[in-house]
Short mmCIF file of C-alpha atoms and ligand atoms in Angstrom, two decimals:
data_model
loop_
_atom_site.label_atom_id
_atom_site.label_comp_id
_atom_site.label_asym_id
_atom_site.label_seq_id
_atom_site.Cartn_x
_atom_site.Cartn_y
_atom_site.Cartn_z
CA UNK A 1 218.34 123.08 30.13
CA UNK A 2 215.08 121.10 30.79
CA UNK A 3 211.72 121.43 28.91
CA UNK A 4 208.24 119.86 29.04
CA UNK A 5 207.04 119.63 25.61
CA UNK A 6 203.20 118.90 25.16
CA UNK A 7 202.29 118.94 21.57
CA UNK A 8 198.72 118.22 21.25
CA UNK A 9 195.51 118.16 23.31
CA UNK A 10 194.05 114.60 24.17
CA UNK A 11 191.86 113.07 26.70
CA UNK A 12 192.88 111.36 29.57
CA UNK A 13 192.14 107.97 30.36
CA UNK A 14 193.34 105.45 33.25
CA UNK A 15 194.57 105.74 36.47
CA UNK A 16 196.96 108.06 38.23
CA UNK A 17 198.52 107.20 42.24
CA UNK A 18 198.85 110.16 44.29
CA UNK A 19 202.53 110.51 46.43
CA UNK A 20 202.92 112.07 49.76
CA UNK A 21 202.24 115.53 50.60
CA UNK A 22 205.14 117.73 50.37
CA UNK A 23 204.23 120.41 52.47
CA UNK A 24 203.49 117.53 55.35
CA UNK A 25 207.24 115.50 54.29
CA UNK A 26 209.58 118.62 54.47
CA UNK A 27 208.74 119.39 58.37
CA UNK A 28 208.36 115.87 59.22
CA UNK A 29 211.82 115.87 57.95
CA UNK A 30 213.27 118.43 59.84
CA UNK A 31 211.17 117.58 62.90
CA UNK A 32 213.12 114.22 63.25
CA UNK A 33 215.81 116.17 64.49
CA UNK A 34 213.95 116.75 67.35
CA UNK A 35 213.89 113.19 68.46
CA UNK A 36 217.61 112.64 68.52
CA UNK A 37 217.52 109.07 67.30
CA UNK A 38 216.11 107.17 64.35
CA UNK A 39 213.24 107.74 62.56
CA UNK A 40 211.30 105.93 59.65
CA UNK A 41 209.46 107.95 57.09
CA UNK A 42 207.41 106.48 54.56
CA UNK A 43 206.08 107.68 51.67
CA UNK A 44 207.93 110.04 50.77
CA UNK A 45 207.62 111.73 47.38
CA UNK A 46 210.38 111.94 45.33
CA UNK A 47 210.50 115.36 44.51
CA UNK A 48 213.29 117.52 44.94
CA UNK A 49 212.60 120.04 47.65
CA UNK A 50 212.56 116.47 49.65
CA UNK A 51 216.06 115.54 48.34
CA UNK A 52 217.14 119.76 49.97
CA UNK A 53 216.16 118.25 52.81
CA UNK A 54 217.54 115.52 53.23
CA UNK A 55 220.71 117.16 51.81
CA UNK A 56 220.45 120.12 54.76
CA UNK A 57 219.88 116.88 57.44
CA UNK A 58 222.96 115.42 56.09
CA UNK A 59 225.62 118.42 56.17
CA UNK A 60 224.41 118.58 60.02
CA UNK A 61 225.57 115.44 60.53
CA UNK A 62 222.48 113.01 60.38
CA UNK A 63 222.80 109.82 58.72
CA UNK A 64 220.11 109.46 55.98
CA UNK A 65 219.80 105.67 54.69
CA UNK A 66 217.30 104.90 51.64
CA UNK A 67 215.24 102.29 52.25
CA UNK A 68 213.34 102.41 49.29
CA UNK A 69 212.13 105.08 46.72
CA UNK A 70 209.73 106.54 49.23
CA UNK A 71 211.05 105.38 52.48
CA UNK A 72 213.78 107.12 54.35
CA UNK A 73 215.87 105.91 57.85
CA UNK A 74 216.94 109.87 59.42
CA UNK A 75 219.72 109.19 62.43
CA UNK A 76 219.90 112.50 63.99
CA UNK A 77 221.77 111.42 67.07
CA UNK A 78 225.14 113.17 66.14
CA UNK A 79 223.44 116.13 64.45
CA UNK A 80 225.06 119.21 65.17
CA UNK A 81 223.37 122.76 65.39
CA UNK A 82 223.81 125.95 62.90
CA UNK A 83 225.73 124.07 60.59
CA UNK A 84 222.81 123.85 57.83
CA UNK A 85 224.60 125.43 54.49
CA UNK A 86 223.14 128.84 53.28
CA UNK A 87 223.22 127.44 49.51
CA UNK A 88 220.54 124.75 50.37
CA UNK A 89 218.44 126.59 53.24
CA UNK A 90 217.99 129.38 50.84
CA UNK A 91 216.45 127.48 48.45
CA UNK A 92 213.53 126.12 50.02
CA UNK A 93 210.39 127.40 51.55
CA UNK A 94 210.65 125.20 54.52
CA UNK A 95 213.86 125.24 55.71
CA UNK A 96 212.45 127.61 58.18
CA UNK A 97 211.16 124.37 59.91
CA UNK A 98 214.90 123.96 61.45
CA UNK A 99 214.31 127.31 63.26
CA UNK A 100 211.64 125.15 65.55
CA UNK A 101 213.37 122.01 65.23
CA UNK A 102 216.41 123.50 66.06
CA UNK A 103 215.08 125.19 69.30
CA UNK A 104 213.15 122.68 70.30
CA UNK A 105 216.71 120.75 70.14
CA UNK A 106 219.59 122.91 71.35
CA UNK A 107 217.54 126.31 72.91
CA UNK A 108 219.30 127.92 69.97
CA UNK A 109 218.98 128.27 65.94
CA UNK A 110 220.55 129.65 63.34
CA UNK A 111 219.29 129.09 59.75
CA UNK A 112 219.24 130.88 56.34
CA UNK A 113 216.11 133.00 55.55
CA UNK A 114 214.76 130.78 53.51
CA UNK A 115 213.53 131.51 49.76
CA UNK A 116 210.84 129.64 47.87
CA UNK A 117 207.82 130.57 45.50
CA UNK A 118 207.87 134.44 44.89
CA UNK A 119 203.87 135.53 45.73
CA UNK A 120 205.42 138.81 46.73
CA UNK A 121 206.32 139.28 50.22
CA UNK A 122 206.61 136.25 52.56
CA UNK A 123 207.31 137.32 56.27
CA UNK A 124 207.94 135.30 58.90
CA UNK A 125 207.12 137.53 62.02
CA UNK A 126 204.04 135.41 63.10
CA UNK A 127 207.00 132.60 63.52
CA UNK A 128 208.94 134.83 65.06
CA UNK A 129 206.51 136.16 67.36
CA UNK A 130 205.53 132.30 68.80
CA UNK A 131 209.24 131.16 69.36
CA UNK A 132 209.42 134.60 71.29
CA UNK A 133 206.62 133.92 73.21
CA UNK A 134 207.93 130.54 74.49
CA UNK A 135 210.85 132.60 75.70
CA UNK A 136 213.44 132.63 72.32
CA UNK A 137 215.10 135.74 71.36
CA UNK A 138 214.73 135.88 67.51
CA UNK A 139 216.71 138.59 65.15
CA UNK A 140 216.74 138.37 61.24
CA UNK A 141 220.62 139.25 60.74
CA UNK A 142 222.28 139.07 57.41
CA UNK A 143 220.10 136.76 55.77
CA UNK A 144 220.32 134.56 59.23
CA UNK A 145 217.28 133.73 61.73
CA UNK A 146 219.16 133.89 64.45
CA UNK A 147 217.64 132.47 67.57
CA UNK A 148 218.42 131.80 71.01
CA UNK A 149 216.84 130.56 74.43
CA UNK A 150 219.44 130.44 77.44
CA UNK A 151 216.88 129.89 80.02
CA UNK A 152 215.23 127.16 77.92
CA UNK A 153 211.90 127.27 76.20
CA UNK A 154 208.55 127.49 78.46
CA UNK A 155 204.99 126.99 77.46
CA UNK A 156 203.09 130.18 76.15
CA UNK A 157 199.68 131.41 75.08
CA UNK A 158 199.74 132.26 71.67
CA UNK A 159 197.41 134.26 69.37
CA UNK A 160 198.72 134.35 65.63
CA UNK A 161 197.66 137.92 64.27
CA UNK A 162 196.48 135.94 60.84
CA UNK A 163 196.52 131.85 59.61
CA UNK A 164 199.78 130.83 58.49
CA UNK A 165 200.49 127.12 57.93
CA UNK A 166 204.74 127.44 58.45
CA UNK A 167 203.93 129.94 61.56
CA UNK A 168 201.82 126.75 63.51
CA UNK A 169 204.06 124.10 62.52
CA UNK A 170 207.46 125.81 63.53
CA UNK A 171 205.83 126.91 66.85
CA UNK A 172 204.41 124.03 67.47
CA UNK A 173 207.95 121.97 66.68
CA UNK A 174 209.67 124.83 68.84
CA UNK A 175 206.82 124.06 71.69
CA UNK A 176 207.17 120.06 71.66
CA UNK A 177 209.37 119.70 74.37
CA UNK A 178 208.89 123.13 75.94
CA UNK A 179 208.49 123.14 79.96
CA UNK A 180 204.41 123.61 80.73
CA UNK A 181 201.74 123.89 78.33
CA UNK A 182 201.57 125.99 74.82
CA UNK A 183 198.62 127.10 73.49
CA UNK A 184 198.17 128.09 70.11
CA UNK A 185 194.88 130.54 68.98
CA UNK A 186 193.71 131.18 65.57
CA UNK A 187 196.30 128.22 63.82
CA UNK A 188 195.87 127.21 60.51
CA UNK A 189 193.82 123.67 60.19
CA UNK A 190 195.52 122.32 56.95
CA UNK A 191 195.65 118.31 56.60
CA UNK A 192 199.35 118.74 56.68
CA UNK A 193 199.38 120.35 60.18
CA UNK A 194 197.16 117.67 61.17
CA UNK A 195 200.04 115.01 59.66
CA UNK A 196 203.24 116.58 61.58
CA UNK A 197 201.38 116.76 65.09
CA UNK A 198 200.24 113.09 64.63
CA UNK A 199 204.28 112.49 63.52
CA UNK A 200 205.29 114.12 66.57
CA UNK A 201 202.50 112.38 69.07
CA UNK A 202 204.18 109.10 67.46
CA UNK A 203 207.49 110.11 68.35
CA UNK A 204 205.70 110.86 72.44
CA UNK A 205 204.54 114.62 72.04
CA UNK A 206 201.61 115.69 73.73
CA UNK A 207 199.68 117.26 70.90
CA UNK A 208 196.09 117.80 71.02
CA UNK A 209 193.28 120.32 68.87
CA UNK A 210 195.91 120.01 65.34
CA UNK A 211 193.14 120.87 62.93
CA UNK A 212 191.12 122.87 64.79
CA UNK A 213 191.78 126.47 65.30
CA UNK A 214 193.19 125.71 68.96
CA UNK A 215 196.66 124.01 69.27
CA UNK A 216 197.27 122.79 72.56
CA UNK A 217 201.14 121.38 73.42
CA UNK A 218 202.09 119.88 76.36
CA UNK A 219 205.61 119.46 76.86
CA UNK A 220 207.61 116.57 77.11
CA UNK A 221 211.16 115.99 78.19
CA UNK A 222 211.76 113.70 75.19
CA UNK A 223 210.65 112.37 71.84
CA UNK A 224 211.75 109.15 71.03
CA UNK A 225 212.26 107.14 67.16
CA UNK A 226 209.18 106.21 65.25
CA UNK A 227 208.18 104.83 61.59
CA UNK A 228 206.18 106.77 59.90
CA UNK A 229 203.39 106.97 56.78
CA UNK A 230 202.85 110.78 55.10
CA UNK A 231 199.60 111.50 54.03
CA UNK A 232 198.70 111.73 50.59
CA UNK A 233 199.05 115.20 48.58
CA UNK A 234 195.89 116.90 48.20
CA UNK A 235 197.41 119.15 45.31
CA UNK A 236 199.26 116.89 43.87
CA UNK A 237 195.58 114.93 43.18
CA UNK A 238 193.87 118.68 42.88
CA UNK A 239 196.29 119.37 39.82
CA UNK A 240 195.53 116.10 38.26
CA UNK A 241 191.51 116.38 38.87
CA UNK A 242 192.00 119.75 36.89
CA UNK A 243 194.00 118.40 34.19
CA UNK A 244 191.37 115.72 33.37
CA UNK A 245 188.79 118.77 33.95
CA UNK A 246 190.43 120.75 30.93
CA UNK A 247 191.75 118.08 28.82
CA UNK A 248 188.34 115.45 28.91
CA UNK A 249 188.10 111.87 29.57
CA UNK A 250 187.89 109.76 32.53
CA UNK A 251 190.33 109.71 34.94
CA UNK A 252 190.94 107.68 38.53
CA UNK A 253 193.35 109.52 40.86
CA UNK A 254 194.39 106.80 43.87
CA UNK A 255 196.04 107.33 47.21
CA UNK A 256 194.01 110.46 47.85
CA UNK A 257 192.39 111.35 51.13
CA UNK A 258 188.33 112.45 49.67
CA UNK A 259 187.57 114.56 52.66
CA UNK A 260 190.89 116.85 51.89
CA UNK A 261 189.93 117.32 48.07
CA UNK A 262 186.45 118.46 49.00
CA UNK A 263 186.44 122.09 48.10
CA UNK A 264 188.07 120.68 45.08
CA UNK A 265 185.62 119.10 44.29
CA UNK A 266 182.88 121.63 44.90
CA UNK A 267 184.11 123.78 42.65
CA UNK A 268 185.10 120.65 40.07
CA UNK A 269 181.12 120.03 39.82
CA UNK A 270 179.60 123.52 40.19
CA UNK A 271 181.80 123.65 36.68
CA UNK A 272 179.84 120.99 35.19
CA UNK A 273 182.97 118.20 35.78
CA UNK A 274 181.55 115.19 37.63
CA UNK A 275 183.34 113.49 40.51
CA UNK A 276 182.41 110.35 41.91
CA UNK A 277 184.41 109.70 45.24
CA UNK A 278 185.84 106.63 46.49
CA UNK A 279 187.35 105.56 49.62
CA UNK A 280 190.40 105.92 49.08
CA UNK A 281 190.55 107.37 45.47
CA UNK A 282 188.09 109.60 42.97
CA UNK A 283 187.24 109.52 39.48
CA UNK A 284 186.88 112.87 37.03
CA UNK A 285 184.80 112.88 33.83
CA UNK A 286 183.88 115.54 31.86
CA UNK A 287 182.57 115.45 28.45
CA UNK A 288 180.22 118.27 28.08
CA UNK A 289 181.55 122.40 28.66
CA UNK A 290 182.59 123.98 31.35
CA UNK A 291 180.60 126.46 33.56
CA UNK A 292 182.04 129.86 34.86
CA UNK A 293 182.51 130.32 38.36
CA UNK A 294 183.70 132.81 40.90
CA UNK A 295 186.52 130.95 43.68
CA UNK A 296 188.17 132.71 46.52
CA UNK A 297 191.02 131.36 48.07
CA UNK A 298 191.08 130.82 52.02
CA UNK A 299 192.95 129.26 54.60
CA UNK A 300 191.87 125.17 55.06
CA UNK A 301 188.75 124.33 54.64
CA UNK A 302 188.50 126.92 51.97
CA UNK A 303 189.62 127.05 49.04
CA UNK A 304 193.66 126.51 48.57
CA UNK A 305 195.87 129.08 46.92
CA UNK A 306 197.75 126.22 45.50
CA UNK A 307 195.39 125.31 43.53
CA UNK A 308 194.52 129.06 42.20
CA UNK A 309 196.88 128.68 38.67
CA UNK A 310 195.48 125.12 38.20
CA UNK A 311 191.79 125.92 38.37
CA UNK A 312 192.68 129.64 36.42
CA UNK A 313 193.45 127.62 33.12
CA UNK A 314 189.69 125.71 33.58
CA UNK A 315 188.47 129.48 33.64
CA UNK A 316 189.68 130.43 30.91
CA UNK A 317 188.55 127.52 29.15
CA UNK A 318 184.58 127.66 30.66
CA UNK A 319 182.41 129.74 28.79
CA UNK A 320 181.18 133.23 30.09
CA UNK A 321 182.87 135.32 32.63
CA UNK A 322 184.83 133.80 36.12
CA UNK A 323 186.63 135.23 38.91
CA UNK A 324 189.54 134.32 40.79
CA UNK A 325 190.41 136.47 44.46
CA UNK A 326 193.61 135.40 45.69
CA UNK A 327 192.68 135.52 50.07
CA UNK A 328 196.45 134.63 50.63
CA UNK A 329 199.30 136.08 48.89
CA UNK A 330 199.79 139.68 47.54
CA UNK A 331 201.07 138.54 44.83
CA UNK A 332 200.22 135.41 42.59
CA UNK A 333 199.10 135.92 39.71
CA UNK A 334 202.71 136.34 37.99
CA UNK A 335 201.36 133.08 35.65
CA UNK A 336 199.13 135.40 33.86
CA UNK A 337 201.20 136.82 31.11
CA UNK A 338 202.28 133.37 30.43
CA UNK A 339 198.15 132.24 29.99
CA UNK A 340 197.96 135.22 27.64
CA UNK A 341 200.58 134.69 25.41
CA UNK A 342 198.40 131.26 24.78
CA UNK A 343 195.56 133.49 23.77
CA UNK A 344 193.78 133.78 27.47
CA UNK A 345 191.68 136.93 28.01
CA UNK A 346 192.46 137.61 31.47
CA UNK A 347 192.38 141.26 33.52
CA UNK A 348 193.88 141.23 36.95
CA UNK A 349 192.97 144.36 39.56
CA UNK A 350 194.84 144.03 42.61
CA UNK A 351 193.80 140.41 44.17
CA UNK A 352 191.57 139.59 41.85
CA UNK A 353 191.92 138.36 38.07
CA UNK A 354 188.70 138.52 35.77
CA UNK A 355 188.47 135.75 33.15
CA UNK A 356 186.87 135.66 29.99
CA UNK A 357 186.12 132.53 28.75
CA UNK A 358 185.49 130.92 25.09
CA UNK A 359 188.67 132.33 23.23
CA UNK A 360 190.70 129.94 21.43
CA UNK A 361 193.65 128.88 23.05
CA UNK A 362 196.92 127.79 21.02
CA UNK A 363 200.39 126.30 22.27
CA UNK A 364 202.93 129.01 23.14
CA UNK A 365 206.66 128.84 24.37
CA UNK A 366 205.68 129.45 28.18
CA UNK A 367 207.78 129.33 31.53
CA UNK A 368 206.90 127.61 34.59
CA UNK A 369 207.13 131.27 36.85
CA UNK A 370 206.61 128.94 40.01
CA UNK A 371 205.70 125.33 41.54
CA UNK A 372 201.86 125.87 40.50
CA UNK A 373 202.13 127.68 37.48
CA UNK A 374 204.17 125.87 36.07
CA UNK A 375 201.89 122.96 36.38
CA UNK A 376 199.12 125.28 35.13
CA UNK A 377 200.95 125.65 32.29
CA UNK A 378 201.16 121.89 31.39
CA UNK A 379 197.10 121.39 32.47
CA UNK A 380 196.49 124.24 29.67
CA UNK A 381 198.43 122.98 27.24
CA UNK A 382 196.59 119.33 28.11
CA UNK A 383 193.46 120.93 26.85
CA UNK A 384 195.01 123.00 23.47
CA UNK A 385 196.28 122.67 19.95
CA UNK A 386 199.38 123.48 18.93
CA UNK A 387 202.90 122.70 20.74
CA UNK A 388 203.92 124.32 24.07
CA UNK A 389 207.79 124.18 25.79
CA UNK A 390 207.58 124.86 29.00
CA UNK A 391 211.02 126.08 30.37
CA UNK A 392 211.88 126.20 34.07
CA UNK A 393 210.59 122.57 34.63
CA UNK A 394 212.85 122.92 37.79
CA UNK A 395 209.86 124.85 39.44
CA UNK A 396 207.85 122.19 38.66
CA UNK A 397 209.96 119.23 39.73
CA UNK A 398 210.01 120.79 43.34
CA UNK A 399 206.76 119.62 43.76
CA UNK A 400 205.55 117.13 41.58
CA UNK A 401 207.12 113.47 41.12
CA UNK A 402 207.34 112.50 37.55
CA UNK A 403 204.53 114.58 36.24
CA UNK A 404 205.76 113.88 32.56
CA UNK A 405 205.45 110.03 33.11
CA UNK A 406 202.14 109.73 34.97
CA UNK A 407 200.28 111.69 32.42
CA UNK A 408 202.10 110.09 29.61
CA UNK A 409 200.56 106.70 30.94
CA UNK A 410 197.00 108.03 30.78
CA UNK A 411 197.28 109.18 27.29
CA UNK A 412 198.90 112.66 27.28
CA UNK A 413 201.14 114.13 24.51
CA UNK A 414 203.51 114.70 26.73
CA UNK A 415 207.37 114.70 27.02
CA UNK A 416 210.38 115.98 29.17
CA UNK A 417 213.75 117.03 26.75
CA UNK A 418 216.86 118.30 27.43
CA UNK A 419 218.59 120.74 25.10
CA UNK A 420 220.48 117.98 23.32
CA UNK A 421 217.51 116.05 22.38
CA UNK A 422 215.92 119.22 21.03
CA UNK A 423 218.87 119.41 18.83
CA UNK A 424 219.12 115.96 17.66
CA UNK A 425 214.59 116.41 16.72
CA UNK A 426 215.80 119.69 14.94
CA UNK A 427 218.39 117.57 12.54
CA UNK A 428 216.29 114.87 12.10
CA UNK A 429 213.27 117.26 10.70
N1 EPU B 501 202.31 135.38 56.79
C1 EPU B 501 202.62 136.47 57.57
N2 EPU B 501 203.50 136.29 58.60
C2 EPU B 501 204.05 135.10 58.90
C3 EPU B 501 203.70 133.98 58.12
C4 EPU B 501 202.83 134.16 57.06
O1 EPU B 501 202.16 137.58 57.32
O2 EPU B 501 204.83 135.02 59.85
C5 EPU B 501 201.37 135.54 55.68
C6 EPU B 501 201.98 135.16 54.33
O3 EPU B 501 202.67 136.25 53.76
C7 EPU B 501 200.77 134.75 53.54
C8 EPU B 501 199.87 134.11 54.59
O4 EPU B 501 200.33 134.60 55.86
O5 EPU B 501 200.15 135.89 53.04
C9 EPU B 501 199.90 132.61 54.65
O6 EPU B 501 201.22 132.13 54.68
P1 EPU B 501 201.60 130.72 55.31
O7 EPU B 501 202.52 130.96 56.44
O8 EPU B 501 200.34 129.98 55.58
O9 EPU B 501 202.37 130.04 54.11
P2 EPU B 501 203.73 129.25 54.17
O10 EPU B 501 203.82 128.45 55.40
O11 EPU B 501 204.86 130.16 53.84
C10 EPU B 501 202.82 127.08 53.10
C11 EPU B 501 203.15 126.23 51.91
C12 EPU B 501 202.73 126.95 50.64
C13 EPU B 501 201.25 127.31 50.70
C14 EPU B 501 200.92 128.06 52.00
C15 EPU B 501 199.45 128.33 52.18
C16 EPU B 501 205.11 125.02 52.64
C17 EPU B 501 206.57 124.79 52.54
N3 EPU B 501 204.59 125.99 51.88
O12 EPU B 501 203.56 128.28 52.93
O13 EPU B 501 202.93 126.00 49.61
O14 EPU B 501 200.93 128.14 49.61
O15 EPU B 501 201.41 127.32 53.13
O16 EPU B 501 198.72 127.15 52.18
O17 EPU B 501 204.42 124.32 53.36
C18 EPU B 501 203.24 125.22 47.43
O18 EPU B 501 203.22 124.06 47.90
O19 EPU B 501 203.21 125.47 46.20
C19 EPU B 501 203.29 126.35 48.36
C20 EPU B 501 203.61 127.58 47.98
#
């Protein structure tokens, strides 16, 4: 067993390079299947719902070739359909991607329903409801999606009955090479949805509106190989803007994209935390206290829920009384026992969690419950005395490439230890 051990609280100072957004690599992944051929993808982070992946792509028969660390050749021309493994799809989020990538592909799909964070109940009907439109018959069967289109897929007009971020990628993967024109209403506008359609346009789709609330598809009868750059992750650079927010100094975050980190930073500097933005990069200082605030979590441009643990530990450090309403998930505040067995002061009614600020925090043994939490969990302990373990790193690595060595190099107390080297540090005390 893995831990992250952070003993003691210190500021951060230097420089930290952002990767590539995971929720933009894993269907750019799976969406390469589409094209039948070769594709470059660069930037990749090296995280390891990436490595699922590329491990699902493989057992179907694509050829995956490293080209470096963050740079990965995908041969799908021999792929073959249905044959992605229930012990990997199940493990991951988006595996659901292969549903689209697999229709758009072969008119059929079958793939595992697929698992990931637990925020409570995660359907997938809005998915379901697009590949049906564009003529798919979709069941959920013992654990299976299965779907099929004998007559081929044709162009539909589609209104998603709320925003969902998988639901407008998989339809518009399922769409690319549909017959006609699709036309998605009411997507989600995320920076990620923005990066797969500009993937798939490379590749020869016919993608127009991504990032807008109107999708519009026009079908082609091919997509052909491409090379590739992911954007940047803008929570990968939210956590570490929040981690120099609790734990003080100065700290430059590089490789980010400014205009996807700025509700971020809005509620960064209503706090009293100043950000000065860059280019291509921004830089977080605080040195006096922190303000409390009220944040509500919304679809893109608002406010992400992926950042909602993150910016919950800077609420419990401001002074006064803050608010957090979850506008996404039903169910994620699960991190919230772990805050209070640090000493956090927290209530949580429903969607909403009720902070008061000011009480002294102290390292606790604390589990990472999921991918954000768990890097909550390391941003509080940044900012407290005492030692904290933090068990179910696993949670944590999903998402985050070498967290324990990029805040190490900016000054943090921080370390990753196996169960062996906890045993050796107990002999040697
Ligand atoms: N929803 C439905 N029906 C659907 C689809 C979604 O009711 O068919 C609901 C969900 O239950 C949720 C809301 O709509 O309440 C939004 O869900 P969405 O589909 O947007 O989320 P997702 O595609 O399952 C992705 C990210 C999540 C991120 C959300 C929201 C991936 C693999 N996952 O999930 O990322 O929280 O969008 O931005 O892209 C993370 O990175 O830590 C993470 C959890």
């Amino acid at each position: 067993m893995e831990k992250i051990v952070i003993e003691s609280s210190r500021p951060l100072y230097g420089s930290i390079d952002i990767n590539g957004a995971k929720n933009a690599a894993i269907p750019i992944i799976f969406a390469s299947l589409i094209t039948e051929t070769k594709c470059i993808i660069e930037n990749l982070p090296t995280i390891s719902d990436v490595k699922l992946s590329l491990e699902i792509l493989e057992t179907m028969g694509c050829t995956i070739k490293m080209l470096s660390d963050t740079s990965v050749e995908i041969d799908s021309t021999r792929a073959v359909q249905g044959t992605a493994p229930y012990d990997l799809a199940r493990k991951m989020r988006g595996s659901y991607y292969l549903v689209g990538a697999e229709l758009a592909r072969y008119g059929r799909a079958s793939v595992s329903f697929p698992g990931g964070c637990d925020f409570g109940t995660r359907p997938i009907d809005q998915h379901i409801k697009g590949f049906d439109a564009l003529g798919a018959t979709t069941t959920v069967e013992n654990g299976n999606i299965e779907s099929v289109a004998p007559d081929g897929l044709c162009g539909a007009h589609l209104y998603f009955d709320n925003v969902t971020v998988g639901g407008t990628i998989n339809v518009m993967l399922a769409a690319v090479k549909a017959k006609g024109q699709t036309v998605i209403e009411n997507a989600a506008r995320e920076p990620h949805i923005v990066d797969v359609a500009n993937f798939l346009n490379s590749c020869g789709a016919s993608i127009s509106g991504a990032g807008t609330d109107v999708i519009k598809i026009k079908g082609v009868s091919e997509l052909h190989g491409t090379t590739y750059a992911i954007i940047p992750d803008m929570i990968e650079a939210g956590t570490y803007m929040c981690a120099a927010a609790a734990a003080g100094g100065t700290l430059k975050i590089t490789n980010v994209i400014p205009k996807h980190l700025e509700s971020i930073t809005a509620k960064l500097e209503e706090m009293g935390v100043s950000v000065t933005t860059l280019d291509d990069a921004v830089i977080i200082s605080r040195t006096g206290p922190l303000s409390p605030v009220r944040i509500k979590t919304l679809p893109y441009p608002g406010f992400p829920t992926d950042m909602n643990p993150q910016f919950s530990v800077l609420l419990c450090l401001a002074g006064g009384v803050s608010t957090m309403t979850e506008g996404i998930y039903d169910n994620r505040f699960r991190y919230v026992d772990e805050l209070r067995r640090m000493g956090a002061n927290i209530t949580v009614d429903g969607r909403c969690a009720t902070f008061t600020g000011g009480a002294e925090l102290s390292g606790a043994p604390v589990r990472a419950v999921d991918l954000r939490a768990g890097a909550a969990m390391i941003i509080a302990a940044l900012a407290i005395n005492g030692r904290t373990e933090i068990e179910d790193i696993k949670y944590i690595e999903r998402g985050y490439q070498d967290i324990v060595g990029k805040l190490a190099s900016v000054g943090a107390d921080i370390k990753r230890i196996t169960v062996a080297d906890e045993i050796k540090e107990e002999k040697a005390n």
